[in-house]
Amino acid sequence: MQHFVTGGAGFIGSFVVDRLAPRNGVTVYDNLSTGKEEFISHHFSNEYFKFVKADLLDVKTLAKEMRGHDTVWHLAANPDIRKGTASTMVDLEQNTIATYNTLECARRTDIKNFVFSSTSTIYGRAETLPTPEDYGPLLPISLYGASKLACEGLISAYSELYGIKAWIYRFANVVGHRSTHGILYDLVAKLNKNPRRLEVLGNGKQRKSYMLVEECVDGMVFGLRNARDRLNYFNLCAEDQTSVKDIVKILIDETHLKGVKTKYTGGESGWAGDVPVFLLSGKKMKKLGWAPAHSSEEAVRAAAKIAVKEHLKKSKLSWYSTQDQ
Ligand code: NAD
């Protein structure tokens, strides 16, 4: 099978590639805006692997490179809600138009399988927790969520009109190796600047669900193999939540730093457009036969260890401890 992975040099996309590459031909199409070549460079010697550094807004190159593949995994996006709030064209361009371009090239090159990374944010402030896939009305509160909902609408229409089989996955927060954004990454970056004082966005009572990146990819592959409808859509999540206060505690434990003073900025949300409390229902995936092996809290603890190992600058911290003596 020939797989085409947009955003394949990104955090989640590179794990999709790791999973597919041993047994399939894989093309990564990525502009490296947030992705990194080092996440995929271990595949460069594989003759069935190809990396195309290009943009999804460049439709001519996209159509040329996509031709001849069986399945498109569309993971490229602006994944940062705050960036889309600051600059209102970002999500429209990088998510909605980029998805339209990807679908349109799939139609023109006669590709019949389309896998998409959607998000819990399409549900907005859902009143039903855990939130099932058929919850409505879908009223996102961020431009990111709105753009992803628009992408789902486009996928549904393309699937109906042009016979493209689609798998839409609505992820909870994904954490783990190679993460370049998200709460653990942000908090470690702050500790690198000042290991004595940690500013945390919101009041700490936000409660969300977290999943390890390997399990997220495992769920996507399982759904692709086992869900047989024309349009398949699933939440991919653990079925419990972890509060921001607990994440901060777990992370500080893992750093072994002593006397870190935490300061919460207050307010129920961390930033404009943030859904402070969400919990997705994993029942539909469970019925299909898949559930993540780790709870949200286990995923956070494992990812905190990784974030400390991958991103905490030990040299800086030893400078601080020398000053303490
Ligand atoms: P990421 O930023 O690591 O990956 C996105 C990749 O897309 C990057 O490699 C980037 O360089 C590439 N890209 C962006 N715009 C592009 C363009 N115009 N042309 C070509 N390449 C482009 O983010 P991620 O966390 O790995 O997210 C992957 C997908 O999963 C995204 O669609 C995101 O919305 C979705 N998602 C992520 C999470 C999470 O917690 N990380 C949660 C829900 C949904």
mmCIF file of C-alpha atoms and ligand atoms in Angstrom:
data_model
loop_
_atom_site.group_PDB
_atom_site.id
_atom_site.type_symbol
_atom_site.label_atom_id
_atom_site.label_comp_id
_atom_site.label_asym_id
_atom_site.label_seq_id
_atom_site.Cartn_x
_atom_site.Cartn_y
_atom_site.Cartn_z
ATOM 1 C CA MET A 1 0.000 0.000 0.000
ATOM 2 C CA GLN A 2 1.118 3.552 -0.756
ATOM 3 C CA HIS A 3 0.410 6.097 1.994
ATOM 4 C CA PHE A 4 0.571 9.874 1.671
ATOM 5 C CA VAL A 5 0.974 11.646 5.028
ATOM 6 C CA THR A 6 0.469 15.410 5.214
ATOM 7 C CA GLY A 7 2.088 16.816 8.340
ATOM 8 C CA GLY A 8 4.163 13.628 8.504
ATOM 9 C CA ALA A 9 7.161 15.483 9.964
ATOM 10 C CA GLY A 10 5.044 16.723 12.879
ATOM 11 C CA PHE A 11 4.541 15.313 16.356
ATOM 12 C CA ILE A 12 1.660 12.876 15.656
ATOM 13 C CA GLY A 13 2.328 12.550 11.910
ATOM 14 C CA SER A 14 5.867 11.254 12.466
ATOM 15 C CA PHE A 15 4.469 8.456 14.647
ATOM 16 C CA VAL A 16 1.981 7.589 11.892
ATOM 17 C CA VAL A 17 4.969 7.350 9.550
ATOM 18 C CA ASP A 18 6.919 5.143 12.000
ATOM 19 C CA ARG A 19 3.933 2.828 12.145
ATOM 20 C CA LEU A 20 3.395 2.621 8.371
ATOM 21 C CA ALA A 21 6.925 2.725 6.965
ATOM 22 C CA PRO A 22 8.122 -0.795 7.821
ATOM 23 C CA ARG A 23 5.495 -2.445 5.575
ATOM 24 C CA ASN A 24 4.334 0.250 3.137
ATOM 25 C CA GLY A 25 5.459 2.921 0.744
ATOM 26 C CA VAL A 26 5.169 6.302 2.513
ATOM 27 C CA THR A 27 5.358 9.862 1.209
ATOM 28 C CA VAL A 28 5.559 12.660 3.769
ATOM 29 C CA TYR A 29 4.311 16.028 2.535
ATOM 30 C CA ASP A 30 5.216 18.757 5.023
ATOM 31 C CA ASN A 31 6.343 22.394 4.889
ATOM 32 C CA LEU A 32 8.235 22.027 8.205
ATOM 33 C CA SER A 33 6.422 25.048 9.681
ATOM 34 C CA THR A 34 6.206 23.219 13.025
ATOM 35 C CA GLY A 35 7.431 19.780 11.953
ATOM 36 C CA LYS A 36 11.078 18.742 12.070
ATOM 37 C CA GLU A 37 13.193 16.788 9.615
ATOM 38 C CA GLU A 38 14.865 14.993 12.537
ATOM 39 C CA PHE A 39 11.501 13.335 13.389
ATOM 40 C CA ILE A 40 11.577 11.423 10.086
ATOM 41 C CA SER A 41 15.264 11.369 9.072
ATOM 42 C CA HIS A 42 15.642 7.758 10.293
ATOM 43 C CA HIS A 43 13.502 6.761 7.256
ATOM 44 C CA PHE A 44 15.627 8.546 4.648
ATOM 45 C CA SER A 45 17.614 5.413 3.785
ATOM 46 C CA ASN A 46 14.394 3.440 3.110
ATOM 47 C CA GLU A 47 13.892 3.259 -0.672
ATOM 48 C CA TYR A 48 10.088 3.152 -0.234
ATOM 49 C CA PHE A 49 10.073 6.418 1.738
ATOM 50 C CA LYS A 50 9.942 9.901 0.223
ATOM 51 C CA PHE A 51 9.954 13.317 1.869
ATOM 52 C CA VAL A 52 8.488 16.268 -0.025
ATOM 53 C CA LYS A 53 9.077 19.642 1.627
ATOM 54 C CA ALA A 54 6.145 21.627 0.274
ATOM 55 C CA ASP A 55 3.020 23.500 1.276
ATOM 56 C CA LEU A 56 -0.590 22.293 1.058
ATOM 57 C CA LEU A 57 -1.508 25.672 -0.389
ATOM 58 C CA ASP A 58 0.655 24.785 -3.420
ATOM 59 C CA VAL A 59 -2.017 22.691 -5.165
ATOM 60 C CA LYS A 60 0.038 21.958 -8.273
ATOM 61 C CA THR A 61 2.833 20.284 -6.279
ATOM 62 C CA LEU A 62 0.306 18.605 -3.980
ATOM 63 C CA ALA A 63 -1.591 16.949 -6.853
ATOM 64 C CA LYS A 64 1.643 15.887 -8.558
ATOM 65 C CA GLU A 65 3.063 14.298 -5.403
ATOM 66 C CA MET A 66 -0.209 12.683 -4.293
ATOM 67 C CA ARG A 67 -0.802 10.759 -7.501
ATOM 68 C CA GLY A 68 -0.316 6.992 -7.213
ATOM 69 C CA HIS A 69 -1.100 6.621 -3.500
ATOM 70 C CA ASP A 70 -3.890 4.514 -1.976
ATOM 71 C CA THR A 71 -4.527 6.363 1.285
ATOM 72 C CA VAL A 72 -4.124 9.976 2.390
ATOM 73 C CA TRP A 73 -3.511 10.664 6.080
ATOM 74 C CA HIS A 74 -4.228 14.363 6.491
ATOM 75 C CA LEU A 75 -2.609 15.534 9.716
ATOM 76 C CA ALA A 76 -1.112 18.864 8.661
ATOM 77 C CA ALA A 77 -2.758 21.825 10.363
ATOM 78 C CA ASN A 78 -2.157 24.774 12.568
ATOM 79 C CA PRO A 79 -2.528 22.899 15.868
ATOM 80 C CA ASP A 80 -2.324 26.004 18.095
ATOM 81 C CA ILE A 81 -5.636 27.570 19.179
ATOM 82 C CA ARG A 82 -3.934 30.739 20.452
ATOM 83 C CA LYS A 83 -2.155 31.401 17.155
ATOM 84 C CA GLY A 84 -5.489 31.222 15.313
ATOM 85 C CA THR A 85 -7.071 33.700 17.721
ATOM 86 C CA ALA A 86 -4.252 36.195 17.269
ATOM 87 C CA SER A 87 -4.346 35.948 13.475
ATOM 88 C CA THR A 88 -7.833 35.091 12.231
ATOM 89 C CA MET A 89 -6.816 33.836 8.747
ATOM 90 C CA VAL A 90 -4.499 31.097 10.088
ATOM 91 C CA ASP A 91 -7.096 28.389 10.797
ATOM 92 C CA LEU A 92 -9.113 29.194 7.682
ATOM 93 C CA GLU A 93 -6.006 28.851 5.494
ATOM 94 C CA GLN A 94 -3.999 26.140 7.243
ATOM 95 C CA ASN A 95 -6.930 23.965 8.278
ATOM 96 C CA THR A 96 -10.033 24.562 6.145
ATOM 97 C CA ILE A 97 -8.461 25.550 2.810
ATOM 98 C CA ALA A 98 -5.544 23.129 3.250
ATOM 99 C CA THR A 99 -8.079 20.328 3.863
ATOM 100 C CA TYR A 100 -10.131 21.393 0.837
ATOM 101 C CA ASN A 101 -6.938 21.302 -1.280
ATOM 102 C CA THR A 102 -6.041 17.858 0.052
ATOM 103 C CA LEU A 103 -9.531 16.484 -0.635
ATOM 104 C CA GLU A 104 -9.675 18.062 -4.070
ATOM 105 C CA CYS A 105 -6.279 16.575 -5.037
ATOM 106 C CA ALA A 106 -7.440 13.191 -3.675
ATOM 107 C CA ARG A 107 -10.539 13.439 -5.893
ATOM 108 C CA ARG A 108 -8.525 14.466 -8.959
ATOM 109 C CA THR A 109 -5.953 11.701 -8.462
ATOM 110 C CA ASP A 110 -8.629 9.112 -7.698
ATOM 111 C CA ILE A 111 -7.572 8.277 -4.136
ATOM 112 C CA LYS A 112 -10.267 6.395 -2.288
ATOM 113 C CA ASN A 113 -9.179 6.441 1.397
ATOM 114 C CA PHE A 114 -8.908 9.602 3.514
ATOM 115 C CA VAL A 115 -7.891 9.676 7.194
ATOM 116 C CA PHE A 116 -8.283 12.935 9.137
ATOM 117 C CA SER A 117 -7.124 14.249 12.528
ATOM 118 C CA SER A 118 -9.968 16.214 14.085
ATOM 119 C CA THR A 119 -10.350 17.373 17.659
ATOM 120 C CA SER A 120 -12.473 17.509 20.800
ATOM 121 C CA THR A 121 -12.774 21.288 20.262
ATOM 122 C CA ILE A 122 -15.471 20.812 17.590
ATOM 123 C CA TYR A 123 -17.913 20.012 20.461
ATOM 124 C CA GLY A 124 -17.384 23.457 22.072
ATOM 125 C CA ARG A 125 -18.710 23.651 25.647
ATOM 126 C CA ALA A 126 -20.566 20.341 25.432
ATOM 127 C CA GLU A 127 -23.275 19.868 28.035
ATOM 128 C CA THR A 128 -23.064 16.067 27.947
ATOM 129 C CA LEU A 129 -19.945 14.522 29.505
ATOM 130 C CA PRO A 130 -18.573 12.115 28.408
ATOM 131 C CA THR A 131 -19.453 13.540 25.007
ATOM 132 C CA PRO A 132 -20.473 10.952 22.386
ATOM 133 C CA GLU A 133 -19.796 11.353 18.655
ATOM 134 C CA ASP A 134 -23.464 12.098 17.884
ATOM 135 C CA TYR A 135 -23.637 15.025 20.340
ATOM 136 C CA GLY A 136 -25.111 18.256 19.016
ATOM 137 C CA PRO A 137 -25.447 21.059 18.289
ATOM 138 C CA LEU A 138 -21.748 21.358 17.473
ATOM 139 C CA LEU A 139 -20.822 24.899 18.496
ATOM 140 C CA PRO A 140 -17.034 25.348 18.687
ATOM 141 C CA ILE A 141 -15.727 28.340 20.660
ATOM 142 C CA SER A 142 -12.375 28.763 18.880
ATOM 143 C CA LEU A 143 -11.481 29.485 15.255
ATOM 144 C CA TYR A 144 -9.390 26.325 15.397
ATOM 145 C CA GLY A 145 -12.454 24.251 16.420
ATOM 146 C CA ALA A 146 -14.612 26.024 13.830
ATOM 147 C CA SER A 147 -12.103 25.296 11.064
ATOM 148 C CA LYS A 148 -11.835 21.625 12.029
ATOM 149 C CA LEU A 149 -15.634 21.322 12.028
ATOM 150 C CA ALA A 150 -15.666 22.864 8.548
ATOM 151 C CA CYS A 151 -13.050 20.256 7.515
ATOM 152 C CA GLU A 152 -15.307 17.462 8.784
ATOM 153 C CA GLY A 153 -18.170 18.918 6.729
ATOM 154 C CA LEU A 154 -16.010 18.993 3.589
ATOM 155 C CA ILE A 155 -14.865 15.407 4.173
ATOM 156 C CA SER A 156 -18.470 14.246 4.597
ATOM 157 C CA ALA A 157 -19.513 15.940 1.335
ATOM 158 C CA TYR A 158 -16.499 14.693 -0.665
ATOM 159 C CA SER A 159 -17.101 11.226 0.679
ATOM 160 C CA GLU A 160 -20.770 11.284 -0.382
ATOM 161 C CA LEU A 161 -20.200 12.927 -3.765
ATOM 162 C CA TYR A 162 -17.013 11.241 -4.954
ATOM 163 C CA GLY A 163 -17.005 7.876 -3.187
ATOM 164 C CA ILE A 164 -13.983 8.637 -0.979
ATOM 165 C CA LYS A 165 -13.992 6.450 2.149
ATOM 166 C CA ALA A 166 -13.150 8.545 5.185
ATOM 167 C CA TRP A 167 -12.023 8.059 8.782
ATOM 168 C CA ILE A 168 -12.355 11.119 11.024
ATOM 169 C CA TYR A 169 -10.712 10.920 14.459
ATOM 170 C CA ARG A 170 -11.520 13.469 17.153
ATOM 171 C CA PHE A 171 -8.506 13.425 19.456
ATOM 172 C CA ALA A 172 -8.339 14.395 23.085
ATOM 173 C CA ASN A 173 -4.985 16.033 23.988
ATOM 174 C CA VAL A 174 -2.122 13.964 22.646
ATOM 175 C CA VAL A 175 1.168 13.836 24.575
ATOM 176 C CA GLY A 176 4.543 12.103 24.423
ATOM 177 C CA HIS A 177 7.853 11.979 22.532
ATOM 178 C CA ARG A 178 8.522 14.699 19.907
ATOM 179 C CA SER A 179 5.771 16.961 21.249
ATOM 180 C CA THR A 180 6.479 20.579 20.325
ATOM 181 C CA HIS A 181 3.450 22.207 21.948
ATOM 182 C CA GLY A 182 0.864 21.717 24.701
ATOM 183 C CA ILE A 183 0.799 22.175 28.460
ATOM 184 C CA LEU A 184 3.778 19.965 29.414
ATOM 185 C CA TYR A 185 5.968 21.514 26.725
ATOM 186 C CA ASP A 186 4.948 25.064 27.763
ATOM 187 C CA LEU A 187 5.520 24.426 31.475
ATOM 188 C CA VAL A 188 8.968 22.895 30.921
ATOM 189 C CA ALA A 189 9.907 25.894 28.733
ATOM 190 C CA LYS A 190 8.894 28.183 31.605
ATOM 191 C CA LEU A 191 10.919 26.139 34.111
ATOM 192 C CA ASN A 192 13.919 26.436 31.813
ATOM 193 C CA LYS A 193 13.610 30.211 32.094
ATOM 194 C CA ASN A 194 13.002 30.212 35.833
ATOM 195 C CA PRO A 195 13.041 26.951 37.822
ATOM 196 C CA ARG A 196 11.840 28.696 40.981
ATOM 197 C CA ARG A 197 8.607 30.213 39.789
ATOM 198 C CA LEU A 198 6.029 28.661 37.479
ATOM 199 C CA GLU A 199 3.193 30.671 35.989
ATOM 200 C CA VAL A 200 0.215 28.486 35.063
ATOM 201 C CA LEU A 201 -2.616 29.720 32.818
ATOM 202 C CA GLY A 202 -6.120 29.683 34.343
ATOM 203 C CA ASN A 203 -7.186 28.688 37.860
ATOM 204 C CA GLY A 204 -5.775 25.144 37.644
ATOM 205 C CA LYS A 205 -9.243 23.567 37.764
ATOM 206 C CA GLN A 206 -9.381 22.908 34.012
ATOM 207 C CA ARG A 207 -9.920 19.174 33.504
ATOM 208 C CA LYS A 208 -9.075 17.517 30.208
ATOM 209 C CA SER A 209 -8.240 14.116 28.885
ATOM 210 C CA TYR A 210 -4.756 13.062 27.676
ATOM 211 C CA MET A 211 -3.536 10.193 25.521
ATOM 212 C CA LEU A 212 -0.077 8.952 24.547
ATOM 213 C CA VAL A 213 0.850 9.546 20.913
ATOM 214 C CA GLU A 214 1.635 5.864 20.222
ATOM 215 C CA GLU A 215 -1.860 4.918 21.442
ATOM 216 C CA CYS A 216 -3.465 7.649 19.352
ATOM 217 C CA VAL A 217 -1.802 6.229 16.226
ATOM 218 C CA ASP A 218 -2.700 2.683 17.263
ATOM 219 C CA GLY A 219 -6.371 3.723 17.516
ATOM 220 C CA MET A 220 -6.263 5.354 14.068
ATOM 221 C CA VAL A 221 -4.781 2.252 12.472
ATOM 222 C CA PHE A 222 -7.278 0.000 14.268
ATOM 223 C CA GLY A 223 -10.205 2.120 13.066
ATOM 224 C CA LEU A 224 -8.892 2.140 9.498
ATOM 225 C CA ARG A 225 -8.686 -1.654 9.484
ATOM 226 C CA ASN A 226 -11.955 -2.374 11.249
ATOM 227 C CA ALA A 227 -14.496 0.405 10.573
ATOM 228 C CA ARG A 228 -16.147 -0.264 7.250
ATOM 229 C CA ASP A 229 -18.686 2.542 6.734
ATOM 230 C CA ARG A 230 -18.231 5.042 3.929
ATOM 231 C CA LEU A 231 -17.826 7.804 6.530
ATOM 232 C CA ASN A 232 -16.371 6.679 9.862
ATOM 233 C CA TYR A 233 -15.963 9.075 12.784
ATOM 234 C CA PHE A 234 -14.659 8.340 16.257
ATOM 235 C CA ASN A 235 -13.482 10.014 19.427
ATOM 236 C CA LEU A 236 -9.969 8.837 20.324
ATOM 237 C CA CYS A 237 -9.422 9.305 24.027
ATOM 238 C CA ALA A 238 -8.914 7.977 27.514
ATOM 239 C CA GLU A 239 -12.114 7.974 29.534
ATOM 240 C CA ASP A 240 -10.866 9.996 32.487
ATOM 241 C CA GLN A 241 -9.640 13.533 33.037
ATOM 242 C CA THR A 242 -6.598 15.146 34.612
ATOM 243 C CA SER A 243 -6.738 18.609 36.163
ATOM 244 C CA VAL A 244 -4.154 21.264 35.406
ATOM 245 C CA LYS A 245 -3.220 21.329 39.125
ATOM 246 C CA ASP A 246 -2.483 17.578 38.980
ATOM 247 C CA ILE A 247 -0.411 18.006 35.809
ATOM 248 C CA VAL A 248 1.659 20.724 37.502
ATOM 249 C CA LYS A 249 2.218 18.484 40.537
ATOM 250 C CA ILE A 250 3.184 15.467 38.413
ATOM 251 C CA LEU A 251 5.577 17.563 36.309
ATOM 252 C CA ILE A 252 7.293 19.193 39.296
ATOM 253 C CA ASP A 253 7.671 15.717 40.904
ATOM 254 C CA GLU A 254 9.354 14.480 37.731
ATOM 255 C CA THR A 255 11.788 17.421 37.605
ATOM 256 C CA HIS A 256 12.887 16.778 41.239
ATOM 257 C CA LEU A 257 13.027 20.566 41.623
ATOM 258 C CA LYS A 258 12.465 21.775 45.176
ATOM 259 C CA GLY A 259 10.545 24.864 46.250
ATOM 260 C CA VAL A 260 8.983 25.775 42.897
ATOM 261 C CA LYS A 261 6.382 28.481 43.549
ATOM 262 C CA THR A 262 3.371 28.127 41.259
ATOM 263 C CA LYS A 263 1.270 31.125 40.343
ATOM 264 C CA TYR A 264 -2.111 30.598 38.655
ATOM 265 C CA THR A 265 -3.210 33.475 36.432
ATOM 266 C CA GLY A 266 -6.883 32.819 37.328
ATOM 267 C CA GLY A 267 -10.076 32.440 35.346
ATOM 268 C CA GLU A 268 -11.780 29.208 34.358
ATOM 269 C CA SER A 269 -10.038 29.015 30.940
ATOM 270 C CA GLY A 270 -6.336 29.134 30.149
ATOM 271 C CA TRP A 271 -6.837 31.375 27.091
ATOM 272 C CA ALA A 272 -9.611 32.731 24.858
ATOM 273 C CA GLY A 273 -11.276 29.852 23.012
ATOM 274 C CA ASP A 274 -10.078 27.231 25.505
ATOM 275 C CA VAL A 275 -12.708 24.649 26.563
ATOM 276 C CA PRO A 276 -11.773 24.276 30.257
ATOM 277 C CA VAL A 277 -13.507 20.973 30.925
ATOM 278 C CA PHE A 278 -14.010 18.198 28.437
ATOM 279 C CA LEU A 279 -14.342 14.459 28.454
ATOM 280 C CA LEU A 280 -14.982 12.479 25.298
ATOM 281 C CA SER A 281 -16.819 9.192 25.266
ATOM 282 C CA GLY A 282 -14.682 6.311 24.027
ATOM 283 C CA LYS A 283 -17.640 3.902 23.788
ATOM 284 C CA LYS A 284 -17.837 3.844 19.990
ATOM 285 C CA MET A 285 -14.170 2.826 19.629
ATOM 286 C CA LYS A 286 -14.609 0.313 22.457
ATOM 287 C CA LYS A 287 -17.515 -1.248 20.620
ATOM 288 C CA LEU A 288 -15.275 -1.575 17.575
ATOM 289 C CA GLY A 289 -12.742 -3.358 19.817
ATOM 290 C CA TRP A 290 -10.168 -0.708 20.782
ATOM 291 C CA ALA A 291 -9.381 1.353 23.882
ATOM 292 C CA PRO A 292 -6.136 3.011 25.024
ATOM 293 C CA ALA A 293 -4.108 0.937 27.488
ATOM 294 C CA HIS A 294 -3.334 3.954 29.707
ATOM 295 C CA SER A 295 -5.599 6.275 31.671
ATOM 296 C CA SER A 296 -5.281 10.020 31.164
ATOM 297 C CA GLU A 297 -3.264 10.373 34.389
ATOM 298 C CA GLU A 298 -0.901 7.542 33.398
ATOM 299 C CA ALA A 299 -0.404 9.194 30.009
ATOM 300 C CA VAL A 300 0.374 12.537 31.675
ATOM 301 C CA ARG A 301 2.918 10.948 34.032
ATOM 302 C CA ALA A 302 4.664 9.098 31.194
ATOM 303 C CA ALA A 303 4.683 12.245 29.042
ATOM 304 C CA ALA A 304 5.947 14.398 31.936
ATOM 305 C CA LYS A 305 8.963 12.073 32.297
ATOM 306 C CA ILE A 306 9.585 12.395 28.559
ATOM 307 C CA ALA A 307 9.166 16.196 28.552
ATOM 308 C CA VAL A 308 11.666 16.531 31.409
ATOM 309 C CA LYS A 309 14.140 14.228 29.666
ATOM 310 C CA GLU A 310 13.746 15.810 26.217
ATOM 311 C CA HIS A 311 13.365 19.487 27.071
ATOM 312 C CA LEU A 312 14.467 20.406 30.608
ATOM 313 C CA LYS A 313 17.862 22.092 30.376
ATOM 314 C CA LYS A 314 19.825 20.434 33.152
ATOM 315 C CA SER A 315 22.822 22.799 32.813
ATOM 316 C CA LYS A 316 20.633 25.802 33.633
ATOM 317 C CA LEU A 317 19.161 24.036 36.657
ATOM 318 C CA SER A 318 22.566 23.105 38.035
ATOM 319 C CA TRP A 319 23.473 26.815 37.773
ATOM 320 C CA TYR A 320 20.474 27.587 39.973
ATOM 321 C CA SER A 321 21.318 24.894 42.523
ATOM 322 C CA THR A 322 24.916 26.221 42.707
ATOM 323 C CA GLN A 323 23.525 29.669 43.549
ATOM 324 C CA ASP A 324 21.444 28.056 46.332
ATOM 325 C CA GLN A 325 24.472 26.605 48.118
HETATM 326 P P1 NAD B 1 2.300 19.434 14.620
HETATM 327 O O1 NAD B 1 2.373 20.934 14.523
HETATM 328 O O2 NAD B 1 3.445 18.734 15.243
HETATM 329 O O3 NAD B 1 2.052 18.803 13.182
HETATM 330 C C1 NAD B 1 1.492 19.507 12.097
HETATM 331 C C2 NAD B 1 2.394 19.284 10.902
HETATM 332 O O4 NAD B 1 1.804 19.875 9.748
HETATM 333 C C3 NAD B 1 3.775 19.933 11.063
HETATM 334 O O5 NAD B 1 4.770 19.005 10.694
HETATM 335 C C4 NAD B 1 3.744 21.127 10.094
HETATM 336 O O6 NAD B 1 5.036 21.446 9.618
HETATM 337 C C5 NAD B 1 2.797 20.608 9.028
HETATM 338 N N1 NAD B 1 2.083 21.670 8.302
HETATM 339 C C6 NAD B 1 1.334 22.658 8.837
HETATM 340 N N2 NAD B 1 0.806 23.434 7.863
HETATM 341 C C7 NAD B 1 1.230 22.901 6.688
HETATM 342 C C8 NAD B 1 1.017 23.258 5.330
HETATM 343 N N3 NAD B 1 0.305 24.336 4.981
HETATM 344 N N4 NAD B 1 1.592 22.507 4.376
HETATM 345 C C9 NAD B 1 2.358 21.408 4.697
HETATM 346 N N5 NAD B 1 2.579 21.033 5.968
HETATM 347 C C10 NAD B 1 2.033 21.773 6.949
HETATM 348 O O7 NAD B 1 0.944 19.113 15.377
HETATM 349 P P2 NAD B 1 0.362 17.724 15.931
HETATM 350 O O8 NAD B 1 0.096 17.926 17.366
HETATM 351 O O9 NAD B 1 1.185 16.599 15.488
HETATM 352 O O10 NAD B 1 -1.045 17.705 15.209
HETATM 353 C C11 NAD B 1 -1.318 16.835 14.121
HETATM 354 C C12 NAD B 1 -2.796 16.901 13.824
HETATM 355 O O11 NAD B 1 -3.546 16.435 14.955
HETATM 356 C C13 NAD B 1 -3.310 18.314 13.534
HETATM 357 O O12 NAD B 1 -4.272 18.219 12.521
HETATM 358 C C14 NAD B 1 -3.969 18.734 14.825
HETATM 359 O O13 NAD B 1 -4.988 19.676 14.623
HETATM 360 C C15 NAD B 1 -4.521 17.399 15.322
HETATM 361 N N6 NAD B 1 -4.752 17.340 16.763
HETATM 362 C C16 NAD B 1 -3.685 17.366 17.611
HETATM 363 C C17 NAD B 1 -3.920 17.287 18.982
HETATM 364 C C18 NAD B 1 -2.772 17.302 19.985
HETATM 365 O O14 NAD B 1 -3.034 17.228 21.197
HETATM 366 N N7 NAD B 1 -1.516 17.359 19.552
HETATM 367 C C19 NAD B 1 -5.230 17.218 19.476
HETATM 368 C C20 NAD B 1 -6.277 17.206 18.571
HETATM 369 C C21 NAD B 1 -6.023 17.248 17.215
#
